[in-house]
XYZ file of C-alpha atoms in Angstrom:
610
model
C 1.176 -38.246 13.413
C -1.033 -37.518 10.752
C -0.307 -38.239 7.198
C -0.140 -35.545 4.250
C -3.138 -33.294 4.534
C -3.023 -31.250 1.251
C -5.048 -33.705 -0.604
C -8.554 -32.121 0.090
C -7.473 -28.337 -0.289
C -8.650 -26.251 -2.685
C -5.415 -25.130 -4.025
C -4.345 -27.131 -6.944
C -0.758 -26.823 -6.033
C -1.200 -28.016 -2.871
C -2.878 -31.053 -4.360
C 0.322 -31.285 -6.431
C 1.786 -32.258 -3.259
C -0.641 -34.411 -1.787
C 1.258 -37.491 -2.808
C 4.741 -36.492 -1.369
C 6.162 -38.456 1.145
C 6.550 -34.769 2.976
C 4.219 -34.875 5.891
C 2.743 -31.225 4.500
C 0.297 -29.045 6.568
C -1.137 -26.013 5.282
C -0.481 -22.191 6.432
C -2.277 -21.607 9.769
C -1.848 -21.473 13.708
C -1.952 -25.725 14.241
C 1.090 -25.812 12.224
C 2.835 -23.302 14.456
C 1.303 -24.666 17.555
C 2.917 -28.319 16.712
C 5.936 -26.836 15.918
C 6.136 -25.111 19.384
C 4.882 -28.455 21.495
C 7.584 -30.073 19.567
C 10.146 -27.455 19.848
C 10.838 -27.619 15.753
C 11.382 -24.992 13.003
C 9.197 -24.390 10.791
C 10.066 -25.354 6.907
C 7.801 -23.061 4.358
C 7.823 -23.699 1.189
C 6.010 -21.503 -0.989
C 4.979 -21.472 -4.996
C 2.701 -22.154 -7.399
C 0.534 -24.531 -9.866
C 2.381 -23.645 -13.126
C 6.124 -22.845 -11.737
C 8.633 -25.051 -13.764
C 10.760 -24.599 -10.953
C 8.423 -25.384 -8.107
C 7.967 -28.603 -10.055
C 11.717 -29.344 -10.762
C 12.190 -29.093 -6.418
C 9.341 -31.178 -5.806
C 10.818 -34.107 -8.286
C 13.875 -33.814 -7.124
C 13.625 -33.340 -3.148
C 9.601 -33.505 -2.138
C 9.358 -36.602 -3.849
C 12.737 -38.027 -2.115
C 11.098 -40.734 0.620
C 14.304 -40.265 2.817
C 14.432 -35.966 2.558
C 10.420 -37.071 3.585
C 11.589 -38.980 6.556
C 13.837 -36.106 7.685
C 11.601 -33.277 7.169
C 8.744 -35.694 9.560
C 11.138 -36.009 11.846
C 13.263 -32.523 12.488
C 10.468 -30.026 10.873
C 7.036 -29.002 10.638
C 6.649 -28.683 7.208
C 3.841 -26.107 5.107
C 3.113 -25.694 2.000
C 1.747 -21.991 0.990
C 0.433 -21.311 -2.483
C 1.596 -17.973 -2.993
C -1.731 -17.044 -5.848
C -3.987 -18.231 -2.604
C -2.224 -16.635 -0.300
C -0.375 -13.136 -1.222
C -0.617 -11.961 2.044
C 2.058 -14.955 3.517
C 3.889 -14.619 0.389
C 4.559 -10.882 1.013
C 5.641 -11.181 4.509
C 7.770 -14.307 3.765
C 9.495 -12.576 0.250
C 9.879 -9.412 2.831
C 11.977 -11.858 5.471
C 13.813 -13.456 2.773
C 15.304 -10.319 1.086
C 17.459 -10.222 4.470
C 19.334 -13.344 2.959
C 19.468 -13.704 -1.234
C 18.232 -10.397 -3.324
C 17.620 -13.001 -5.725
C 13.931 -13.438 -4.878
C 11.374 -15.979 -6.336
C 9.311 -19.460 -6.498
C 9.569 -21.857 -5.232
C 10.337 -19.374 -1.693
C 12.229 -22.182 1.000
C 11.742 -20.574 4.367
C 12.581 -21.356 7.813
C 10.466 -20.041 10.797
C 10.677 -19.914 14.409
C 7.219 -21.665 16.003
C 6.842 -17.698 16.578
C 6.409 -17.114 12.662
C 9.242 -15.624 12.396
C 12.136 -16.145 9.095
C 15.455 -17.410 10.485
C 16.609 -18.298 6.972
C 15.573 -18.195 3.203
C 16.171 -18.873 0.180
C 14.752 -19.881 -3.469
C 15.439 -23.145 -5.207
C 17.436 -25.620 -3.917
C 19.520 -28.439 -6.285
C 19.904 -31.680 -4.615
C 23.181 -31.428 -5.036
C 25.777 -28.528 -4.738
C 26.121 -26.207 -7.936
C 28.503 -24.021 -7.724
C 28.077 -21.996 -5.006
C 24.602 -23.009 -4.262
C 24.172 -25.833 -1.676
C 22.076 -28.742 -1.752
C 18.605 -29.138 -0.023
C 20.040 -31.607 2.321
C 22.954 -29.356 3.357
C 20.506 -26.606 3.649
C 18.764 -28.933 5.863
C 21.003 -30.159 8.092
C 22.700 -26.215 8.633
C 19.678 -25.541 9.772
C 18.849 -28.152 12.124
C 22.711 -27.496 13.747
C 21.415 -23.773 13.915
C 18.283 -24.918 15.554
C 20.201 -27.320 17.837
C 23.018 -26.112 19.044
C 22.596 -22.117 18.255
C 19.577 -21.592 19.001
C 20.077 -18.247 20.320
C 21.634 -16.826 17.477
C 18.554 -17.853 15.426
C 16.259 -16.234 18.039
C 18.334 -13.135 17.470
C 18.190 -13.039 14.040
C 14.482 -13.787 13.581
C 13.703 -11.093 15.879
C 15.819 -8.187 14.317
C 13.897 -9.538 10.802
C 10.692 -9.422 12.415
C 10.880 -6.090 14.360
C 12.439 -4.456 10.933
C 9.133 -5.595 8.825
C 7.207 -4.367 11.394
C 8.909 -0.933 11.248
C 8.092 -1.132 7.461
C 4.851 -1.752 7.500
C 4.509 0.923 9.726
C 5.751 3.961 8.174
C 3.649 2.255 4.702
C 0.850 2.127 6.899
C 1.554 6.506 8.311
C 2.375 6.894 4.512
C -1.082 6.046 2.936
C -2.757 7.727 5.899
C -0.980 10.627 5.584
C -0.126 11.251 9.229
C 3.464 12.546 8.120
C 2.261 15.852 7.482
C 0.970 14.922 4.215
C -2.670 16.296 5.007
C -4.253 17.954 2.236
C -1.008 17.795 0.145
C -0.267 14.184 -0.257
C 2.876 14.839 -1.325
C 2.625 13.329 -5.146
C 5.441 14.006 -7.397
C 5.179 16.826 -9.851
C 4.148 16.655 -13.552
C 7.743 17.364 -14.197
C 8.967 14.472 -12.425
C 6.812 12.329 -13.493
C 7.507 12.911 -17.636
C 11.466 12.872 -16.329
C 10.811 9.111 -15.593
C 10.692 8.868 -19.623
C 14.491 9.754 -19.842
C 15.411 7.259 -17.600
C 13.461 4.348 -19.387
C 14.945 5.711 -22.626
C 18.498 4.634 -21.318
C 17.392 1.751 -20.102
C 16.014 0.695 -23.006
C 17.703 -2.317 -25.075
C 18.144 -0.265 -28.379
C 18.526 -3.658 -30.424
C 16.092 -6.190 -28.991
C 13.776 -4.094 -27.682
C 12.429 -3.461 -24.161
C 14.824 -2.974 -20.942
C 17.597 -4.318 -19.544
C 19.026 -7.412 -20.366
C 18.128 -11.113 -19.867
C 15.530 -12.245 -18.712
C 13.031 -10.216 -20.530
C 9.775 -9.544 -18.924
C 6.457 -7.934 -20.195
C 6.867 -5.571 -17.192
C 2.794 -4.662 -17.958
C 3.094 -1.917 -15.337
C 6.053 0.109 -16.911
C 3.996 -0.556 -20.519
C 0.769 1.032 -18.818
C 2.531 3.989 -17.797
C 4.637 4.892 -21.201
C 0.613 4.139 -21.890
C -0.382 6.910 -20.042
C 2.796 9.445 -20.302
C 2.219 8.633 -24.623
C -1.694 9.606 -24.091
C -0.462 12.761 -22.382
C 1.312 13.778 -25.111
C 4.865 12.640 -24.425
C 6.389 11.622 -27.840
C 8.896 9.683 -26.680
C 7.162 7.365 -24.241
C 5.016 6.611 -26.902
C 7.890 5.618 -28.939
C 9.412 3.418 -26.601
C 5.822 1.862 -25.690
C 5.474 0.882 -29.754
C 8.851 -0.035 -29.917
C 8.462 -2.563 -26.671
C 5.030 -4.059 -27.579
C 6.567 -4.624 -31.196
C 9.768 -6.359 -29.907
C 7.079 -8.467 -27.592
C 4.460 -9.113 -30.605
C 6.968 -10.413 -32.701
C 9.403 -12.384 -31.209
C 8.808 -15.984 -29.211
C 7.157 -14.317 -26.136
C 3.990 -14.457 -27.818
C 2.841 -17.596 -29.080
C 0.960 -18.859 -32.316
C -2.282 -18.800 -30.658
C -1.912 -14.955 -29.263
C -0.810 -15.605 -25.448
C 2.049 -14.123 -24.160
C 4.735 -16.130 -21.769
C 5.496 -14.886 -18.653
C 8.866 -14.122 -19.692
C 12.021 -14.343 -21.729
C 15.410 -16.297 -20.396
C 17.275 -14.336 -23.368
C 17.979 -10.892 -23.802
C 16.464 -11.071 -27.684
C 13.209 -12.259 -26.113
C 13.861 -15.631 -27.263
C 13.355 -18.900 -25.326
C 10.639 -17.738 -23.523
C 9.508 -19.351 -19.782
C 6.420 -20.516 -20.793
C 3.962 -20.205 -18.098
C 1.868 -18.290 -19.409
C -0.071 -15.732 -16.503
C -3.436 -14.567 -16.446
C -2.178 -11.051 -15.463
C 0.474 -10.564 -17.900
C -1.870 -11.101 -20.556
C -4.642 -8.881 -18.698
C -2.068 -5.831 -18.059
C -1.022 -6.081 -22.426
C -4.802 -5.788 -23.385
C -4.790 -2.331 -21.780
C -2.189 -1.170 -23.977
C -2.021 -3.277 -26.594
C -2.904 -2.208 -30.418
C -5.977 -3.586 -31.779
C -4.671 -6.868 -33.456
C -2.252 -7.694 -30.471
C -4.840 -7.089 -28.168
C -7.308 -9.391 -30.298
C -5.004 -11.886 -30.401
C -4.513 -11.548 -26.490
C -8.083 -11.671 -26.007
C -8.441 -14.983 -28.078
C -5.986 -16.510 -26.008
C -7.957 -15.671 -22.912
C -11.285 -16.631 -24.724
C -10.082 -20.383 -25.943
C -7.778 -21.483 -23.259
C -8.074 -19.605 -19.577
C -12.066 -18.890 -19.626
C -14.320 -21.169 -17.633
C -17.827 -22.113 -18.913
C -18.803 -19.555 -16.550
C -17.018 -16.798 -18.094
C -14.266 -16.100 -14.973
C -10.838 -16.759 -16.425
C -8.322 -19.304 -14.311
C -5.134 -17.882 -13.272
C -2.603 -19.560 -15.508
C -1.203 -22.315 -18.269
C 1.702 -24.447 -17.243
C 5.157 -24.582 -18.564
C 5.255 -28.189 -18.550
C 3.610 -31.060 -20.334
C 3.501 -34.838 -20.416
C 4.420 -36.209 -24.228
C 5.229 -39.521 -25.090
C 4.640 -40.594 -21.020
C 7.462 -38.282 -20.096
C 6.896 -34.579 -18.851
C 9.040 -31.946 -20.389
C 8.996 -27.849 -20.163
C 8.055 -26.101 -23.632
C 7.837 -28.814 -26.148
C 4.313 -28.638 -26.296
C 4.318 -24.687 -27.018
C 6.935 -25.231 -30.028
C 4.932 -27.665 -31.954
C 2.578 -25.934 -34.418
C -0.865 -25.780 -33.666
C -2.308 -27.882 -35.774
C 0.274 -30.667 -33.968
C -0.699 -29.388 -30.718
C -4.449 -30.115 -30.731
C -3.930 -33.809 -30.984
C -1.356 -33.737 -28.077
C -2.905 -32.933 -24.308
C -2.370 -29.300 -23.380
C -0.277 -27.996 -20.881
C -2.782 -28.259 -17.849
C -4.435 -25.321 -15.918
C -4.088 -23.574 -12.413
C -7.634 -23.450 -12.045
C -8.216 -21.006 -9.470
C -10.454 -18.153 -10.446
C -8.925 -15.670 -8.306
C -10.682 -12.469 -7.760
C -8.183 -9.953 -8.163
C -6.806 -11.353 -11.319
C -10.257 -11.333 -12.716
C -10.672 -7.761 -12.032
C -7.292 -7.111 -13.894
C -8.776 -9.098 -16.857
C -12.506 -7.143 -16.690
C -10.263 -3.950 -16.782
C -7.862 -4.733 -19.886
C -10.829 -6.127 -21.840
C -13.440 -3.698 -21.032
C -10.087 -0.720 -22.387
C -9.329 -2.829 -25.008
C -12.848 -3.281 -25.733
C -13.800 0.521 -25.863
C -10.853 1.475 -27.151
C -10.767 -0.417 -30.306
C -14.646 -0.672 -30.958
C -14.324 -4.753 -30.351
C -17.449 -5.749 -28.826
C -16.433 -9.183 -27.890
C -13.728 -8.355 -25.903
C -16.368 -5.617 -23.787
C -18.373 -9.177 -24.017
C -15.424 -11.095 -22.258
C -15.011 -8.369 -19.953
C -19.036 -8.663 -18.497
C -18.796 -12.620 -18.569
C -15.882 -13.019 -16.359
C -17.662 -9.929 -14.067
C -21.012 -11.397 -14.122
C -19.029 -15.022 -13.020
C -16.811 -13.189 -10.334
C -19.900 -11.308 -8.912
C -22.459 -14.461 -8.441
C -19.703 -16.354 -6.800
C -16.992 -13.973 -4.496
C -19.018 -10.985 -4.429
C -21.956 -11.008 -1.604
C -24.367 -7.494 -1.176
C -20.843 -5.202 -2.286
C -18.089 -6.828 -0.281
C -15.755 -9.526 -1.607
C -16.335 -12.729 0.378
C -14.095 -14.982 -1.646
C -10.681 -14.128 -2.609
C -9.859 -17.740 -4.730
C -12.265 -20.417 -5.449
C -11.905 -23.831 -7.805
C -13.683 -27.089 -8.796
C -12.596 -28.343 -5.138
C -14.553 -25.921 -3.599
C -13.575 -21.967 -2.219
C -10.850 -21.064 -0.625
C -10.571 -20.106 3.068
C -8.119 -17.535 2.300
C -9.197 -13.746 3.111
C -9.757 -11.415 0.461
C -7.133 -8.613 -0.051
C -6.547 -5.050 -1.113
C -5.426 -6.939 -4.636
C -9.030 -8.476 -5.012
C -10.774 -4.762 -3.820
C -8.638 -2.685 -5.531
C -8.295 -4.784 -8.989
C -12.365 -6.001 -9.230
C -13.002 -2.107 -8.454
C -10.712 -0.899 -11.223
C -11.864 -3.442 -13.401
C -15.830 -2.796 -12.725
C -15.788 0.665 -13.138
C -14.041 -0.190 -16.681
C -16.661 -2.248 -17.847
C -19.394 0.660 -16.311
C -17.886 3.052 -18.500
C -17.704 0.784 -21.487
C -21.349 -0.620 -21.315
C -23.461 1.970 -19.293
C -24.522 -0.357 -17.092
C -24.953 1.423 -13.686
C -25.309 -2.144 -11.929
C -20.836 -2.394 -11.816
C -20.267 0.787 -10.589
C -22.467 0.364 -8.204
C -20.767 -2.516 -6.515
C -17.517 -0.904 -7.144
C -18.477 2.068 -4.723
C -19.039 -0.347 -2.554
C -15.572 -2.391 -2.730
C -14.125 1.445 -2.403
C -15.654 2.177 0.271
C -14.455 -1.203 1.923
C -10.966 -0.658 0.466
C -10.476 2.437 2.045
C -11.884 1.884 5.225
C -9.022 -0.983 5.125
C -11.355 -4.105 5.879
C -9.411 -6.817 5.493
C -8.740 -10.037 7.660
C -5.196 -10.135 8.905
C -3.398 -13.484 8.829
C -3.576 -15.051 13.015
C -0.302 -15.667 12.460
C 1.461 -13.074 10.752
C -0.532 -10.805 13.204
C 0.843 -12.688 16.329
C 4.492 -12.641 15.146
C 4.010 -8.566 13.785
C 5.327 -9.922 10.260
C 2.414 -8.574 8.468
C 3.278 -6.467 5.408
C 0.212 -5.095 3.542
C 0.714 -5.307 -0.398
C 4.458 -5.201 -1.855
C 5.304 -2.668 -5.079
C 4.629 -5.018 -8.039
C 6.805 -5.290 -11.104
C 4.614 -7.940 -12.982
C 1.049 -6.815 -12.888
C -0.980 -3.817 -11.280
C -0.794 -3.524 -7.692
C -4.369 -3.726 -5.615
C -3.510 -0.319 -3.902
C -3.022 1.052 -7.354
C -6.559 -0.068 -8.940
C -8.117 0.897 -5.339
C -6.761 4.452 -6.320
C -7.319 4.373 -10.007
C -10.835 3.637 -8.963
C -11.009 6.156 -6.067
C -10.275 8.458 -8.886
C -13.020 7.995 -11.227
C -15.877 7.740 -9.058
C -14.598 10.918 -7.718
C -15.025 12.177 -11.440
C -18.595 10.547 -11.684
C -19.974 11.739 -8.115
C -18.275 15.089 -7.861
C -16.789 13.832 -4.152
C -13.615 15.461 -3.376
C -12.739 13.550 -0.752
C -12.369 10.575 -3.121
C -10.018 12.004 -5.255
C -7.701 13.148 -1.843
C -7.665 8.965 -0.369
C -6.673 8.319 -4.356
C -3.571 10.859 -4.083
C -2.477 9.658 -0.245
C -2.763 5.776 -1.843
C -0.076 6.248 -4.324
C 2.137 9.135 -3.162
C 4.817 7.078 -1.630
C 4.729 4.441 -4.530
C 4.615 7.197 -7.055
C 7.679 9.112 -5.606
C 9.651 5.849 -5.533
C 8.430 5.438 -9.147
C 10.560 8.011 -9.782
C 13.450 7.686 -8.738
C 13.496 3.505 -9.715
C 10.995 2.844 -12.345
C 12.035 0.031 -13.562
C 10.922 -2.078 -10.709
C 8.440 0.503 -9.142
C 6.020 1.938 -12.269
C 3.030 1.074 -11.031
C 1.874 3.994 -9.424
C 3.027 6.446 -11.879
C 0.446 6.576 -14.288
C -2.364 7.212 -11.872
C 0.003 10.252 -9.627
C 0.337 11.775 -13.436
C -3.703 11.726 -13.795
C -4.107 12.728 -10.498
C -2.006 16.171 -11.214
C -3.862 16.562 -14.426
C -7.204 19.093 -14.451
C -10.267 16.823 -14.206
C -12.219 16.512 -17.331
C -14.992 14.554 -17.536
C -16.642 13.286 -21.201
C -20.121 11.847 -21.135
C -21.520 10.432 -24.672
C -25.149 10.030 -24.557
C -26.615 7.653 -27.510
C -28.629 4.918 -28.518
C -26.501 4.093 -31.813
C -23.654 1.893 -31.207
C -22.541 3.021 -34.729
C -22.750 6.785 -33.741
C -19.515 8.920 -35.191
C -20.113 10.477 -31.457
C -18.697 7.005 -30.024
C -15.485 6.786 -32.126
C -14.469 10.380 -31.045
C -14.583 9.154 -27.559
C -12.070 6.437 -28.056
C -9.754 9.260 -28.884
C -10.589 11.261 -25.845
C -8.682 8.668 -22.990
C -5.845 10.303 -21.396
C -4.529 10.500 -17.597
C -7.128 12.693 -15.945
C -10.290 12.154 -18.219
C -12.900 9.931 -17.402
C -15.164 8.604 -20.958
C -18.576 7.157 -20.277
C -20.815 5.855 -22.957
C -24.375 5.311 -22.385
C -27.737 5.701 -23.559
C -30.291 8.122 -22.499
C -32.416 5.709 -20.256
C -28.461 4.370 -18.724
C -27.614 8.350 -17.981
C -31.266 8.652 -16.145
C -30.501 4.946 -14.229
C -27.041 6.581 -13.039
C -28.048 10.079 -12.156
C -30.652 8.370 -9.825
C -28.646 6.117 -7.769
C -26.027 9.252 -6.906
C -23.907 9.675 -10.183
C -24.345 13.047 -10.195
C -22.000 13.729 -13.463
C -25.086 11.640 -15.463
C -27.632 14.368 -14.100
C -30.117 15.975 -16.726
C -28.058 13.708 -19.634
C -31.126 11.703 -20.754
C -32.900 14.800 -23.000
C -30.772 14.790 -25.441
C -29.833 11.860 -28.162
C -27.145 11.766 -29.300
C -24.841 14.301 -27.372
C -21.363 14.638 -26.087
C -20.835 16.467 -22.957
C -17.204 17.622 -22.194
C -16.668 18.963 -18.735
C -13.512 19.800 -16.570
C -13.667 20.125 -12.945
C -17.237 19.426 -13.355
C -17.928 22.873 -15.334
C -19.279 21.422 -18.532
C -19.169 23.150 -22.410
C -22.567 22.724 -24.353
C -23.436 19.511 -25.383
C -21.864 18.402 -28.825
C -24.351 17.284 -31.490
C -21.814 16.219 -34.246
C -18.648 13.893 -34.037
C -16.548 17.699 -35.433
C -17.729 19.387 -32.681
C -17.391 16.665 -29.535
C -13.608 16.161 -31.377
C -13.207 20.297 -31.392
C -13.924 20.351 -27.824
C -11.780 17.661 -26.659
C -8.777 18.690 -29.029
């Protein structure tokens, strides 16, 4: 048999593995196929390059020569790197909810040579705690099961399997709108949309800050939405938005250098988990005030950006001081201590999607705050993403590193998020060139053309794209940017596929916000009049510009460009740009596509959009 094979992939967490005495394959159909000739199960273990606990399981049981032996022996073993490979982690996370409700990384599965999830769970101690068993008990249950049950496992793995494949079903009927939907989608009302404020206000933790109790996360997608529901006027969102970016700004969750941690083990915010994600940090700069989200921005700038200009995906927790690695010490030194100390290291993989969630909250944060470096950022890390995962409009590369790109397919996170993110930048620069290539990633995200998994598809466990708590979902961006090239082109039909895309998530976003907010923001624009502002100038002083900044709310779409940008849009299709290059400078304010004359002075263009 062959020895561990993770040591060429291009997943650095694989390669974190390459040395365990774990006879690891990766995710794929010769895995399952040696696991059927030798009539095995199937262990799965699934994380990531900067999970403390991920690395705490791997010390303590990957590393252990005789759990090795065993797992050679009994198992086929595969390691899945969950940032790589969303797609397995969503259909695996969806199988393991039928065992613990407390879901995360490292994700221990066990599979039938089928594909399909007998039994699951999270971390595993190597020995008992409390009520938690060790690995080697859960081992050798599951081997019994396998041995002399096997029929009961069969059962069970089927009922699992045939349940996701109900679910992803009726998500599937749901975004087509084959329930009757139709014309009328079905979103939820303006009404029950600002209700959702009500609920988050009794959620909130009126001491600390931000919601529920410990552990405190950023929850970005909740943030963008009391974003949104604050820009539409709602007083009290945006009193519980400042009141949660404070409580995040000022206590540990942010470090000296302007990152934010992934999250908070105490309800106070303090002793943070201090990974620190490429997407928390991207969702924040889209909300963030103007010295938070410079301080964000630096973080990105100085410690996840590439010489290229595409950001990596994350910072670990842990670090090796004195020869011995510890979690956190390296983050509580100050920072003139740190730089003489070696840095946490990096999960290095530029990942597509994630980038497209950092264009977006730079290019915002960018416009929003008249910060041209961070609009800067925002084209670097597009420009980077482009030349290397983008080929002629379609996303050929979902995650690529020093060792080389990934194999793994792109997804609707990757569409969805680069679209969003382009479109962002297009508005904030003028240049045509992004929104260009994100009608095309629109028109591929729609049309749903994405690789499914061999063998997810074989065993019917594929899921599509989970609601997300931590960052923006891909279906969301995909509608988000639906939505504003159905604003720039005057296409209907754009704005229709935008409403059927979050409907479903929206409604649940009512009724459980707290772990489903990410569609809400876009359903609320979506049931807002159209409006449509178009600056037109030369001057990147003009007064005209800062008006704009004030004119972002759910439903309008703000583009800034110069007479010779309006002329390069209108002629490739953007038919909102038509006829805007006589005039310099100018501020056109239109709703439903019915525009007022242009505005010539910064009183008038701020009269108009009062």
């Amino acid at each position: 048999m062959d020895d561990n094979r993770l040591g060429t992939s291009v997943s650095p967490y694989l390669r974190l593995h390459a040395d365990n005495p774990v006879d690891w394959r990766e995710w794929g159909p010769e895995a399952f196929a040696e696991a059927r000739e030798r009539d095995v199960p199937v262990l799965v273990s699934v994380g990531y390059a900067t999970c403390h606990w991920c690395h705490v399981m791997a010390r303590e049981s990957f590393a252990d020569p005789e759990i090795g032996e065993l797992l050679r022996r009994d198992f086929v073993s595969v390691k899945v790197d969950r940032e790589e490979r969303p797609d397995v982690d969503a259909s695996l996370m969806a199988s393991a909810s039928a065992f613990t409700q407390q879901l995360g990384w490292p994700l221990t599965t066990f599979l039938t040579p089928d594909g399909h999830v007998f039994f699951a769970g999270t971390y595993f101690p190597p020995s008992p705690v409390g009520q938690v068993p060790a690995f080697r008990q859960i081992l050798a249950a599951v081997l019994d099961a396998w041995t002399e049950r096997r029929h009961e496992v069969d059962a069970n793995a089927s009922a699992i399997a045939t349940a996701i494949r109900q679910g992803a079903v009726a998500d599937a009927t749901a975004r087509s709108g084959e329930d009757g939907g139709g014309a009328d989608p079905g979103l939820p009302s303006v009404d029950a949309i600002r209700a959702v404020t009500g609920q988050l206000a009794a959620a909130e933790d009126t001491t600390h800050g931000g919601f529920g109790g410990a552990p405190k996360f950023p929850s970005t997608p909740l943030l963008e939405f009391l974003a949104d529901a604050a820009a539409d006027g709602d007083a009290e969102a945006d009193g519980l938005l400042d009141r949660s970016l404070h409580a995040i700004r000022a206590s540990e969750l942010t470090d000296a250098d302007g990152g934010v941690f992934r999250y908070a083990t105490r309800r106070d915010w303090s002793v943070p988990h201090y990974e620190r994600m490429l997407y928390d940090n991207a969702g924040l700069l889209a909300v963030a005030g103007a010295e938070q989200a410079r301080g964000i921005a630096e973080f990105l700038r100085d410690t996840l950006r590439r010489a290229d200009g595409a950001f990596v995906a994350a910072q670990d927790s842990e670090s090796t001081i004195d020869g011995r690695r510890v979690e956190g010490e390296w983050y509580r030194r100050p920072l003139a201590e740190r730089s003489r100390l070696d840095p946490p290291p990096l999960d290095d993989q530029v990942l597509t999607g994630w980038n497209g969630l950092a264009i977006r909250g730079l290019a915002i944060a960018g416009a929003r705050h008249g910060d041209p470096e961070l609009v800067a950022l925002a084209r670097g890390a597009a420009d980077a993403v482009l030349a290397a995962h983008v080929q002629d409009g379609h996303v050929t590369v979902r995650s690529s590193t020093p060792a080389g790109v990934s194999s793994a397919p792109a997804t609707i996170e990757d569409v969805g998020l680069l679209a969003e993110g382009l479109l962002e930048l297009a508005l904030a620069t003028g240049e045509v060139s992004y929104a260009t290539v994100a009608r095309s990633l629109v028109d591929d995200g729609l049309a749903e053309r994405f690789q499914v998994d061999p063998v997810l598809a074989s065993a019917g466990t594929a899921t599509g794209e989970q609601p997300q708590t931590a960052m923006r979902s891909g279906t969301v961006g995909l509608a988000s940017a639906a939505a504003i090239l159905a604003a720039l082109t005057g296409d209907g039909a754009l704005r229709d596929a935008a409403a059927r895309l979050v409907a479903a998530r929206a409604l649940t976003g009512t009724e459980r916000p707290l772990g489903h907010a990410d569609a809400l923001g876009v359903a609320l624009a979506l049931q807002r009049p159209s409006r449509e502002v178009v600056v037109v100038t030369r001057d990147a002083d003009d007064p005209l510009r800062a008006v704009a900044r004030s004119a972002r709310q759910p439903g309008t779409v703000v583009a800034l460009v110069t007479p010779e940008q309006a002329r390069a849009w209108s002629d490739v299709g953007f038919s909102l740009f038509a006829g805007r290059d006589g005039l310099d400078p100018a501020a056109y304010v239109c709703h439903d596509r019915v525009c007022a004359l242009p505005a010539r002075t910064a009183d008038a263009f701020a009269e108009q959009i009062a």
